[in-house]
Coordinates of C-alpha atoms and ligand atoms in Angstrom, one line a residue:
Chain A
X1 CA 36.5 135.6 106.5
X2 CA 34.5 138.3 104.8
X3 CA 37.6 140.3 104.1
X4 CA 39.2 137.3 102.5
X5 CA 36.1 136.7 100.4
X6 CA 36.1 140.1 99.0
X7 CA 39.8 139.7 98.2
X8 CA 39.1 136.6 96.4
X9 CA 36.7 138.1 94.0
X10 CA 39.2 140.8 93.1
X11 CA 42.5 139.0 93.0
X12 CA 42.3 135.2 93.5
X13 CA 46.1 134.7 93.6
X14 CA 46.8 137.1 96.2
X15 CA 44.3 135.7 98.6
X16 CA 46.1 132.4 98.7
X17 CA 49.3 134.3 99.4
X18 CA 47.8 136.8 102.0
X19 CA 45.5 134.6 104.0
X20 CA 46.6 134.6 107.5
X21 CA 46.1 132.0 110.0
X22 CA 47.0 134.2 113.1
X23 CA 46.1 137.8 113.4
X24 CA 47.6 139.4 116.5
X25 CA 46.2 142.8 117.3
X26 CA 47.3 145.3 119.8
X27 CA 48.7 142.6 122.0
X28 CA 50.4 143.3 125.4
X29 CA 51.6 140.9 127.9
X30 CA 52.8 141.3 131.4
X31 CA 54.7 138.9 133.8
X32 CA 53.4 140.3 137.1
X33 CA 54.2 144.0 136.7
X34 CA 57.0 143.4 134.1
X35 CA 55.7 144.1 130.7
X36 CA 57.2 141.7 128.1
X37 CA 55.2 142.5 125.0
X38 CA 54.2 145.9 123.8
X39 CA 51.4 146.6 121.3
X40 CA 52.2 143.9 118.8
X41 CA 50.3 143.7 115.6
X42 CA 51.3 140.9 113.3
X43 CA 49.5 138.6 110.7
X44 CA 51.0 135.2 110.3
X45 CA 50.5 133.8 106.8
X46 CA 49.3 130.4 106.2
X47 CA 51.6 127.6 104.7
X48 CA 54.5 129.9 105.0
X49 CA 57.6 129.9 107.4
X50 CA 57.5 133.0 109.5
X51 CA 60.8 133.6 111.5
X52 CA 61.0 135.7 114.6
X53 CA 64.4 137.3 115.4
X54 CA 65.7 139.5 118.0
X55 CA 68.1 139.9 120.8
X56 CA 67.8 137.7 124.0
X57 CA 65.0 138.8 126.2
X58 CA 63.1 140.7 123.7
X59 CA 60.0 138.6 124.0
X60 CA 60.3 136.2 121.1
X61 CA 59.5 133.1 123.2
X62 CA 56.7 134.9 125.1
X63 CA 55.1 135.8 121.8
X64 CA 55.5 132.4 120.4
X65 CA 54.0 130.7 123.4
X66 CA 51.1 133.1 123.3
X67 CA 49.9 131.5 120.1
X68 CA 49.3 128.1 121.7
X69 CA 48.5 129.7 125.1
X70 CA 51.5 128.2 126.9
X71 CA 51.9 131.3 129.0
X72 CA 48.9 133.2 129.6
X73 CA 47.7 130.9 132.2
X74 CA 50.8 131.1 134.4
X75 CA 49.9 132.8 137.7
X76 CA 50.7 136.6 137.4
X77 CA 50.5 136.8 133.6
X78 CA 48.1 139.3 132.2
X79 CA 47.4 140.0 128.6
X80 CA 45.5 142.6 126.5
X81 CA 44.5 142.8 122.9
X82 CA 43.5 140.0 120.6
X83 CA 44.9 136.9 119.1
X84 CA 42.7 135.6 116.3
X85 CA 43.3 132.1 115.1
X86 CA 41.2 131.3 112.0
X87 CA 39.2 134.3 113.0
X88 CA 38.5 133.1 116.5
X89 CA 39.7 134.9 119.5
X90 CA 41.9 132.4 121.3
X91 CA 41.5 134.1 124.7
X92 CA 37.7 134.3 124.5
X93 CA 36.9 130.6 125.2
X94 CA 38.9 129.3 128.1
X95 CA 37.7 125.8 127.3
X96 CA 39.4 126.0 123.9
X97 CA 42.9 125.6 125.2
X98 CA 43.4 122.0 124.6
X99 CA 41.7 122.1 121.4
X100 CA 43.8 125.0 120.3
X101 CA 47.0 123.1 121.2
X102 CA 46.0 120.2 119.0
X103 CA 45.8 122.5 116.0
X104 CA 48.9 124.5 117.0
X105 CA 51.7 122.2 118.0
X106 CA 55.0 123.2 119.4
X107 CA 58.7 122.1 119.3
X108 CA 60.8 123.2 122.1
X109 CA 64.4 124.6 122.2
X110 CA 65.7 121.6 124.1
X111 CA 64.5 118.2 122.8
X112 CA 61.9 117.1 125.4
X113 CA 61.0 113.5 124.5
X114 CA 59.0 111.7 127.2
X115 CA 61.0 109.0 129.1
X116 CA 59.1 106.4 127.0
X117 CA 59.9 104.3 124.0
X118 CA 60.1 106.1 120.6
X119 CA 56.9 104.5 119.5
X120 CA 55.0 105.7 122.6
X121 CA 56.4 109.1 122.4
X122 CA 54.9 109.5 118.8
X123 CA 51.8 107.7 119.7
X124 CA 51.2 109.8 122.8
X125 CA 49.3 112.5 121.1
X126 CA 46.9 110.4 119.1
X127 CA 46.3 108.1 122.2
X128 CA 45.2 110.9 124.4
X129 CA 42.8 112.1 121.7
X130 CA 41.1 108.8 121.7
X131 CA 42.9 106.7 119.0
X132 CA 43.4 103.3 120.3
X133 CA 43.5 100.9 117.4
X134 CA 47.0 99.3 117.1
X135 CA 46.9 99.4 113.3
X136 CA 46.0 103.0 113.0
X137 CA 48.5 103.9 115.6
X138 CA 51.3 102.0 113.8
X139 CA 50.4 103.9 110.6
X140 CA 50.4 107.2 112.3
X141 CA 53.8 106.6 114.0
X142 CA 55.4 105.5 110.8
X143 CA 54.1 108.4 108.8
X144 CA 55.0 110.9 111.5
X145 CA 58.5 109.5 111.7
X146 CA 58.9 109.6 108.0
X147 CA 57.6 113.1 108.0
X148 CA 60.2 114.2 110.5
X149 CA 62.9 112.5 108.4
X150 CA 63.9 110.0 111.0
X151 CA 62.1 106.8 110.2
X152 CA 65.0 105.1 108.6
X153 CA 67.3 105.8 111.6
X154 CA 64.8 104.4 114.1
X155 CA 62.4 101.9 112.4
X156 CA 64.3 99.0 113.9
X157 CA 64.4 100.4 117.4
X158 CA 61.1 101.8 118.0
X159 CA 60.6 100.2 121.3
X160 CA 63.9 101.6 122.6
X161 CA 63.7 104.6 125.0
X162 CA 63.8 107.9 123.2
X163 CA 66.6 109.0 125.5
X164 CA 68.9 106.5 123.8
X165 CA 68.9 108.8 120.8
X166 CA 71.3 111.6 119.9
X167 CA 70.1 115.2 120.6
X168 CA 69.3 115.8 116.9
X169 CA 67.5 112.5 116.6
X170 CA 65.5 113.3 119.8
X171 CA 64.5 116.7 118.2
X172 CA 63.2 115.0 115.2
X173 CA 61.2 112.6 117.3
X174 CA 59.8 115.6 119.1
X175 CA 58.9 117.0 115.6
X176 CA 57.4 113.6 114.7
X177 CA 55.4 113.6 118.0
X178 CA 54.1 117.0 117.0
X179 CA 53.2 115.9 113.5
X180 CA 51.4 112.9 114.7
X181 CA 48.3 114.9 115.8
X182 CA 48.3 116.7 112.4
X183 CA 48.3 120.3 113.6
X184 CA 47.8 123.1 111.3
X185 CA 50.5 125.3 112.7
X186 CA 53.9 124.3 114.2
X187 CA 55.6 126.7 116.6
X188 CA 59.3 126.2 117.0
X189 CA 61.3 127.8 119.7
X190 CA 65.0 127.8 118.6
X191 CA 64.7 124.1 117.5
X192 CA 68.2 123.7 116.4
X193 CA 70.0 125.9 119.1
X194 CA 71.2 122.7 121.0
X195 CA 72.2 120.8 118.0
X196 CA 75.3 120.3 115.9
X197 CA 75.6 121.7 112.3
X198 CA 74.7 118.4 110.6
X199 CA 71.5 117.9 112.6
X200 CA 70.7 121.5 112.2
X201 CA 70.9 121.3 108.4
X202 CA 68.7 118.2 108.5
X203 CA 66.1 119.9 110.6
X204 CA 66.2 123.0 108.2
X205 CA 65.6 120.8 105.3
X206 CA 62.7 119.2 107.1
X207 CA 61.2 122.6 108.1
X208 CA 61.3 123.6 104.4
X209 CA 59.5 120.5 103.4
X210 CA 56.9 120.8 106.1
X211 CA 55.9 124.2 104.8
X212 CA 53.8 122.4 102.2
X213 CA 51.4 121.1 104.7
X214 CA 51.9 123.3 107.8
X215 CA 52.2 126.9 108.8
X216 CA 55.4 127.2 110.7
X217 CA 56.5 130.0 113.0
X218 CA 60.2 129.7 114.2
X219 CA 62.2 131.6 116.6
X220 CA 65.8 131.7 116.0
X221 CA 68.9 133.4 117.1
X222 CA 70.7 132.5 114.0
X223 CA 70.0 135.1 111.3
X224 CA 71.4 133.0 108.5
X225 CA 69.0 130.3 109.5
X226 CA 66.1 132.8 109.4
X227 CA 67.4 134.0 105.9
X228 CA 67.9 130.3 104.7
X229 CA 64.4 129.0 105.5
X230 CA 61.9 131.6 106.2
X231 CA 59.4 133.4 104.0
X232 CA 58.7 136.2 106.3
X233 CA 60.7 137.6 109.2
X234 CA 59.6 139.5 112.3
X235 CA 62.3 141.5 114.2
X236 CA 61.5 142.2 117.8
X237 CA 63.2 144.5 120.2
X238 CA 62.4 145.2 123.9
X239 CA 59.0 143.6 123.6
X240 CA 58.0 145.6 120.4
X241 CA 57.6 144.3 117.0
X242 CA 60.0 146.6 115.0
X243 CA 59.7 145.2 111.5
X244 CA 57.8 142.5 109.8
X245 CA 58.2 141.8 106.1
X246 CA 59.4 139.3 103.5
X247 CA 62.6 137.8 104.6
X248 CA 64.5 138.9 101.5
X249 CA 63.5 142.4 101.9
X250 CA 64.1 142.4 105.6
X251 CA 67.8 141.3 105.2
X252 CA 68.5 143.2 102.1
X253 CA 66.7 146.4 102.6
X254 CA 65.5 146.9 106.1
X255 CA 63.3 149.9 106.7
X256 CA 64.0 150.5 110.3
X257 CA 67.4 151.7 111.4
X258 CA 67.3 149.4 114.5
X259 CA 66.7 146.3 112.2
X260 CA 69.6 147.3 110.1
X261 CA 71.8 147.7 113.2
X262 CA 70.8 144.4 114.5
X263 CA 71.2 142.4 111.2
X264 CA 74.5 144.0 110.5
X265 CA 75.7 143.1 114.0
X266 CA 76.1 146.8 115.0
X267 CA 73.6 146.3 117.8
X268 CA 74.6 147.4 121.4
Chain B
X1 CA 88.4 149.1 143.9
X2 CA 90.7 150.0 146.7
X3 CA 92.7 146.9 146.5
X4 CA 93.1 147.2 143.0
X5 CA 94.7 150.6 143.1
X6 CA 96.9 149.9 146.1
X7 CA 98.1 146.5 144.9
X8 CA 98.6 145.4 148.4
X9 CA 97.7 141.8 147.7
X10 CA 98.5 139.7 144.7
X11 CA 96.2 136.7 144.4
X12 CA 99.1 134.6 143.2
X13 CA 101.0 135.5 146.3
X14 CA 98.2 134.5 148.6
X15 CA 97.9 131.2 146.6
X16 CA 101.6 130.4 147.1
X17 CA 101.3 131.5 150.8
X18 CA 98.7 128.9 151.2
X19 CA 100.8 126.3 149.2
X20 CA 103.6 126.7 151.6
X21 CA 101.2 125.6 154.5
X22 CA 100.4 122.6 152.3
X23 CA 102.1 120.0 154.7
X24 CA 99.4 120.7 157.2
X25 CA 96.7 120.2 154.5
X26 CA 98.2 117.1 153.4
X27 CA 97.7 115.6 156.9
X28 CA 94.0 116.7 157.0
X29 CA 93.4 115.5 153.5
X30 CA 94.6 112.1 154.7
X31 CA 93.0 112.0 158.1
X32 CA 89.6 113.1 157.0
X33 CA 88.9 110.1 154.7
X34 CA 90.2 107.7 157.4
X35 CA 87.7 109.3 159.8
X36 CA 84.9 109.0 157.3
X37 CA 85.9 105.4 156.7
X38 CA 85.8 104.6 160.4
X39 CA 82.2 106.0 160.6
X40 CA 81.2 103.9 157.7
X41 CA 82.7 100.9 159.2
X42 CA 81.0 101.5 162.5
X43 CA 77.5 101.3 160.9
X44 CA 78.5 98.2 158.9
X45 CA 79.8 96.5 162.0
X46 CA 76.7 97.3 164.0
X47 CA 74.6 95.8 161.3
X48 CA 76.8 92.8 161.4
X49 CA 76.6 92.5 165.1
X50 CA 72.9 92.6 165.2
X51 CA 72.6 90.0 162.5
X52 CA 75.1 87.8 164.3
X53 CA 73.2 88.0 167.6
X54 CA 69.9 87.4 165.9
X55 CA 71.3 84.4 164.2
X56 CA 73.1 83.0 167.1
X57 CA 70.1 83.1 169.4
X58 CA 67.8 81.9 166.6
X59 CA 70.0 78.9 166.1
X60 CA 69.8 78.0 169.7
X61 CA 66.0 78.3 169.3
X62 CA 65.8 76.1 166.4
X63 CA 67.8 73.4 168.1
X64 CA 64.9 73.1 170.6
X65 CA 61.9 73.9 168.3
X66 CA 62.2 72.5 164.6
X67 CA 62.0 74.9 161.7
X68 CA 59.0 73.0 160.4
X69 CA 57.2 73.4 163.7
X70 CA 58.0 77.0 163.8
X71 CA 57.0 78.1 160.3
X72 CA 54.2 75.5 159.7
X73 CA 52.6 75.5 163.1
X74 CA 49.3 77.4 163.3
X75 CA 49.3 78.0 167.1
X76 CA 51.3 80.6 168.9
X77 CA 51.0 80.2 172.6
X78 CA 54.7 80.1 173.8
X79 CA 53.7 80.0 177.5
X80 CA 52.2 76.6 176.8
X81 CA 54.9 75.6 174.5
X82 CA 53.3 76.1 171.1
X83 CA 55.6 77.9 168.7
X84 CA 53.8 78.1 165.5
X85 CA 54.6 81.7 164.2
X86 CA 51.9 81.5 161.4
X87 CA 49.4 83.6 163.3
X88 CA 51.9 86.4 164.1
X89 CA 52.8 86.4 160.4
X90 CA 49.1 86.8 159.3
X91 CA 48.6 89.3 162.0
X92 CA 51.5 91.4 160.6
X93 CA 50.4 91.1 157.0
X94 CA 46.8 91.9 158.0
X95 CA 48.0 95.2 159.6
X96 CA 50.3 96.0 156.8
X97 CA 47.5 95.3 154.3
X98 CA 44.9 97.5 156.0
X99 CA 47.6 100.3 156.4
X100 CA 48.6 100.2 152.7
X101 CA 44.9 100.2 151.6
X102 CA 44.6 103.5 153.7
X103 CA 47.9 105.1 152.9
X104 CA 48.4 104.3 149.2
X105 CA 45.4 106.1 147.8
X106 CA 45.6 109.1 150.2
X107 CA 49.4 109.4 150.0
X108 CA 49.5 109.3 146.2
X109 CA 46.6 111.6 145.9
X110 CA 48.2 114.1 148.2
X111 CA 51.5 113.8 146.3
X112 CA 49.7 114.6 143.0
X113 CA 47.7 117.4 144.5
X114 CA 50.9 119.0 145.9
X115 CA 53.1 118.5 143.0
X116 CA 50.7 119.3 140.2
X117 CA 47.8 121.2 141.4
X118 CA 48.6 123.1 144.5
X119 CA 49.6 126.7 144.4
X120 CA 52.9 127.5 145.9
X121 CA 51.1 129.0 148.9
X122 CA 49.1 126.0 149.7
X123 CA 52.1 123.8 149.1
X124 CA 53.9 125.8 151.7
X125 CA 51.2 125.4 154.2
X126 CA 50.4 121.7 153.5
X127 CA 53.9 120.2 153.3
X128 CA 55.0 121.3 156.9
X129 CA 51.7 119.8 158.2
X130 CA 52.7 116.6 156.6
X131 CA 56.0 116.7 158.2
X132 CA 54.4 117.3 161.6
X133 CA 52.2 114.3 161.1
X134 CA 55.3 112.2 160.3
X135 CA 57.0 113.3 163.6
X136 CA 54.3 112.4 166.0
X137 CA 55.6 109.7 168.4
X138 CA 53.9 106.3 167.5
X139 CA 52.8 105.7 171.2
X140 CA 50.6 108.8 170.6
X141 CA 49.2 107.2 167.5
X142 CA 48.7 104.1 169.5
X143 CA 46.4 105.8 172.0
X144 CA 44.8 107.7 169.2
X145 CA 43.7 104.3 167.7
X146 CA 42.6 102.8 171.0
X147 CA 40.7 105.9 172.4
X148 CA 39.4 107.6 169.4
X149 CA 39.3 105.4 166.3
X150 CA 38.2 102.2 167.8
X151 CA 35.1 103.8 169.5
X152 CA 34.1 105.5 166.2
X153 CA 34.5 102.2 164.4
X154 CA 32.6 100.4 167.1
X155 CA 29.6 102.8 166.7
X156 CA 29.6 101.4 163.0
X157 CA 30.5 97.8 163.7
X158 CA 29.2 96.9 167.0
X159 CA 30.8 93.5 166.9
X160 CA 34.3 95.0 166.8
X161 CA 36.6 94.0 169.6
X162 CA 38.1 96.7 171.7
X163 CA 41.5 95.6 170.6
X164 CA 41.4 94.9 166.9
X165 CA 43.4 94.8 163.7
X166 CA 41.1 97.3 161.8
X167 CA 41.7 100.3 164.1
X168 CA 45.4 99.6 164.5
X169 CA 45.9 99.0 160.7
X170 CA 44.0 102.2 159.8
X171 CA 46.2 104.3 162.2
X172 CA 49.4 102.6 161.0
X173 CA 48.1 103.7 157.5
X174 CA 47.7 107.3 158.7
X175 CA 51.1 107.2 160.2
X176 CA 52.8 106.1 156.9
X177 CA 50.7 108.3 154.6
X178 CA 53.1 111.4 155.0
X179 CA 56.0 109.2 154.0
X180 CA 54.3 108.2 150.7
X181 CA 53.0 111.6 150.1
X182 CA 56.3 113.5 150.7
X183 CA 58.6 111.1 148.9
X184 CA 56.2 110.7 146.0
X185 CA 55.8 114.4 145.8
X186 CA 59.6 114.8 145.7
X187 CA 59.8 112.3 142.9
X188 CA 57.1 113.9 140.9
X189 CA 58.5 117.4 141.6
X190 CA 61.8 116.4 140.2
X191 CA 60.3 115.5 136.8
X192 CA 61.6 118.4 134.7
X193 CA 59.0 121.0 133.5
X194 CA 59.9 120.6 129.9
X195 CA 58.1 117.1 130.0
X196 CA 55.0 118.9 131.3
X197 CA 55.3 121.5 128.7
X198 CA 55.8 118.9 126.0
X199 CA 52.7 117.1 127.0
X200 CA 50.6 120.2 127.4
X201 CA 51.6 121.5 124.0
X202 CA 50.1 118.2 122.6
X203 CA 46.7 119.2 123.9
X204 CA 46.8 117.1 127.1
X205 CA 44.7 118.1 130.0
X206 CA 46.3 118.6 133.3
X207 CA 45.1 115.2 134.4
X208 CA 46.4 113.5 131.3
X209 CA 49.8 115.1 131.7
X210 CA 49.9 113.9 135.3
X211 CA 48.8 110.3 134.7
X212 CA 50.3 109.6 131.4
X213 CA 53.7 111.5 131.8
X214 CA 54.6 112.7 135.2
X215 CA 53.5 109.5 137.1
X216 CA 55.3 107.1 134.7
X217 CA 58.3 109.4 134.7
X218 CA 58.5 109.4 138.5
X219 CA 57.4 105.8 138.9
X220 CA 60.6 104.4 140.4
X221 CA 60.6 107.1 143.1
X222 CA 56.8 106.6 143.8
X223 CA 57.3 102.8 144.2
X224 CA 60.3 103.4 146.3
X225 CA 58.2 105.5 148.6
X226 CA 55.5 102.9 148.8
X227 CA 57.8 100.0 149.6
X228 CA 59.6 102.1 152.2
X229 CA 56.2 102.9 153.8
X230 CA 55.2 99.2 153.7
X231 CA 58.3 98.1 155.4
X232 CA 57.6 100.8 158.0
X233 CA 54.2 99.3 158.5
X234 CA 55.7 95.7 158.8
X235 CA 58.0 96.9 161.5
X236 CA 55.6 99.2 163.4
X237 CA 55.4 98.2 167.0
X238 CA 53.8 100.7 169.4
X239 CA 50.5 101.1 167.6
X240 CA 49.8 97.5 167.2
X241 CA 51.0 96.8 170.7
X242 CA 48.5 99.3 172.1
X243 CA 45.6 99.0 169.8
X244 CA 45.6 95.5 168.1
X245 CA 45.7 93.3 171.2
X246 CA 47.8 90.5 172.1
X247 CA 45.9 87.6 170.8
X248 CA 47.8 85.5 168.3
X249 CA 44.9 84.8 166.0
X250 CA 45.2 83.0 162.6
X251 CA 42.7 85.2 161.0
X252 CA 42.3 87.7 158.2
X253 CA 39.2 89.2 159.9
X254 CA 40.0 92.7 160.8
X255 CA 37.4 92.8 163.4
X256 CA 39.4 90.4 165.7
X257 CA 42.1 91.1 168.1
X258 CA 45.4 89.8 166.7
X259 CA 49.1 90.0 167.4
X260 CA 51.9 91.0 165.2
X261 CA 55.6 89.8 165.1
X262 CA 56.6 93.1 166.7
X263 CA 54.0 93.2 169.3
X264 CA 55.1 89.7 170.5
X265 CA 58.7 90.7 170.8
X266 CA 57.4 93.6 173.0
X267 CA 55.4 91.2 175.1
X268 CA 58.3 88.7 175.3
X269 CA 60.8 91.4 176.2
X270 CA 58.7 93.2 178.8
X271 CA 57.2 90.3 180.5
X272 CA 58.9 87.9 183.0
X273 CA 60.6 86.0 180.5
X274 CA 63.5 84.2 182.0
X275 CA 67.0 84.4 180.2
X276 CA 67.7 81.0 178.4
X277 CA 64.0 79.9 178.2
X278 CA 62.4 78.9 174.9
X279 CA 60.4 82.0 175.0
X280 CA 63.5 84.1 175.3
X281 CA 65.1 82.5 172.3
X282 CA 61.8 82.6 170.4
X283 CA 62.0 86.4 170.5
X284 CA 65.1 86.2 168.2
X285 CA 63.5 83.8 165.9
X286 CA 60.6 86.0 165.5
X287 CA 63.0 89.0 165.1
X288 CA 64.9 87.2 162.3
X289 CA 61.5 86.5 160.5
X290 CA 60.7 90.0 160.6
X291 CA 64.1 91.0 159.5
X292 CA 63.7 88.6 156.4
X293 CA 60.3 90.4 155.6
X294 CA 61.8 93.9 155.6
X295 CA 65.0 92.8 153.9
X296 CA 62.9 91.3 151.1
X297 CA 61.0 94.6 150.8
X298 CA 64.2 96.4 150.5
X299 CA 65.5 94.1 147.8
X300 CA 62.2 94.4 146.1
X301 CA 62.5 98.3 146.2
X302 CA 65.9 98.2 144.7
X303 CA 64.7 95.8 142.0
X304 CA 61.7 98.0 141.2
X305 CA 63.6 101.2 141.0
X306 CA 66.2 99.8 138.8
X307 CA 63.6 98.2 136.6
X308 CA 61.5 101.3 136.3
X309 CA 64.2 103.8 136.1
X310 CA 63.2 106.4 133.5
X311 CA 66.1 108.7 133.1
X312 CA 65.0 112.3 132.0
Ligands
LIG401 N1 57.9 132.9 133.2 C1 58.3 134.2 133.3 N2 58.1 134.9 134.4 C2 58.6 136.3 134.5 N3 59.1 136.9 133.5 C3 59.5 136.2 132.4 C4 59.0 134.8 132.2 N4 59.4 134.5 131.0 C5 60.0 135.4 130.3 N5 60.0 136.5 131.2 C6 60.6 137.9 130.9 O1 59.9 138.3 129.7 C7 60.9 138.8 128.8 C8 60.9 138.2 127.5 O2 61.4 136.9 127.6 P1 61.4 135.8 126.5 O3 61.7 134.4 127.1 O4 60.2 135.9 125.7 O5 62.7 136.4 125.7 P2 63.3 135.7 124.4 O6 63.3 136.8 123.3 O7 62.7 134.4 124.1 O8 64.8 135.5 124.8 P3 65.8 134.5 124.4 O9 66.3 134.7 123.0 O10 67.0 134.5 125.4 O11 65.2 133.1 124.6 C9 62.2 138.7 129.6 O12 62.5 139.9 130.2 C10 62.1 137.7 130.6 O13 62.9 138.0 131.7
LIG402 MG1 63.4 132.3 124.1

C-alpha cells in the first residue's frame, strides 16, 4: 500500500497501470520431494490479462493453483516464500482459504459443471454464501450468464441439466458460475483446450471483455492465444519463471534465449 | 533388440500363422457364447421354478383360507387355525424400521467420512474392517443380540422382554450398516474429483462440497445401497429367529416379543409340520408375501436410481 501511495504522488497514471493484485516472492513448491516451482517472483497486474505459457510439466498449473490455494493443502505439498494478495500473505491465515477463493475464482481445463440444472450451477456459489432470496438469485443468474455470453443460448432451458449443453456452452456456464460470486480475479487453466475453434474464439472474446472488471490469469498452451488476448505474458520452464513482460515485447523481442527458442518452436 | 537384428520372426507371419488355425477359433467363438447363454438360462429357470412352486403351493393354501382372511386377519396362530398374517407383517416392518434407523445414519456417516475425510491410511484400515463385519455369519449376530445387546438394553429398560424386537432390530441394523457404508462410499468415491475442485474453487467448505455437490451427484448410488440394505433387513432370518422371539404380536412396541415373516417360515419348516397341512401351505403363502415385499423394494430401487441419475 505505502509503495503504491508514494507512486501515486509522483505519477498518478503509472500507479493505475502498475498496481499489482498478486505479488509472488521467492516462491518454491514441492510435491513430496519433487520440486515443481523454483524461486518464482512475479507481480500480477490488476485488471489486466496475464498469460502463463511454457512446455508441459513446467509448473504452470501448479503456479496458478497456488493463487487460490488449491494445491498447498494436498498432503505432501510444501511451500516456501510469499504470495501476497492485496498485500496480505495468503499462507499466513489458514482460515482465510474459503474467503480467498470467493475473491479468486477459477475456471478449469475441462468444463466441470455440477450435475445440476444450469440455474442451480450458477446459483450454487451465491447460495452457499448465504443468498437465499429467489429474486436476487434470479438476477444474479441472469447477469452472470449474460456476462459469460451464454444467456441467449440457455435462457429458455435454465432448468435443464448443465450436462445437456455442448462442451463450449458448459465452459461458459462454468465461467458464469465463477462470475456469480463476483470475484476480483479469475484464474483460467487452459480454458479452451477442450473446445472447438468457434467456442474458443467466443471464449477469447469473452475473456477480453471480462478484463474491464476482473483481473485474469490464464494458462495456455496456445501461443497465438496468449498473443491475441493477454497484456502480459510469463514464460515458465522447468519450474522457473524465465521471463515476464508485456506480451508484445515477449513475442517480438524476447530477452532470454530460452524464451526465443520456445516461441519460435525451436524448443527441444 | 536381438529379434530386430536377426529378423527371425515377422509379426505378419505370426498373425497369418494364427489365422490358419482360425477354424479352431471359430468353434470356440461359437461355443463360448452358447455356454454363457446356458448359464444365464439356468439362473432364469431357477428363479422361475422358485416362483412357480411358491405360487402353486400358495394357491392351494388360498383355496383353504381366503385371501381376505389371510391379509386382513389380525391373529396369527396357525396351530389353532388362525391365519391372519398381519402380525407377521408388522413384526417384519418393525424390525426393518429399527434396523434402518440404526443403519442409515451410521452407514451414510461412515461413507462420508471414508470418501471425503479419511486419509488414505485410515481408509485402508477401516474398509477391510467393514468388510469383515459384513462377513460375520448371521447366526453369530443372533447370539450377539440375545446374549450381549439384550442384557445391556434390559439394564436401561427393565420392562424389556428377553426376546424383543428392539435388540434384534438394532443388531440387524448393525449387520446392514457395512452394506450401506461400503456401497455409498463407492458411489461417492466415483464422483469425479473435478466436481470437488469446482465446488472448492467457489469457496465452499469441505462440508458444503460434500452435502451440496457430492451427495446429490452420488444420490442414485446411495439410495440404491439403502434400498438393498433395507431389503436385506426385510429378509433377515437368523437374527430375528434367535433374538426377537416367536410371538406373533400385532404391535409396534419394540419392547415386545414379536415374530417376522421369515422367523415363522423357520418355525414352520423346522417344527413337526406335516406335509399337506394348512400350516405347511401357509409357509408358502408367507413366503410369497415376503417375496412381494422385496420385489417391490427392488422395483423401487430401480425407479429411484433412474429418476435420480445424475450423469457426470
Ligand atoms: N498432485 C501432484 N502430485 C505430485 N506431483 C505433481 C502434482 N501435480 C503436478 N505435479 C508435478 O509437478 C510438475 C508441474 O506440474 P503442472 O501440472 O504444474 O505442469 P503444467 O505446466 O501445468 O503442465 P501441463 O501443461 O501439461 O498442464 C510436474 O512435474 C508434475 O508431474
Ligand atoms: Mg497444467
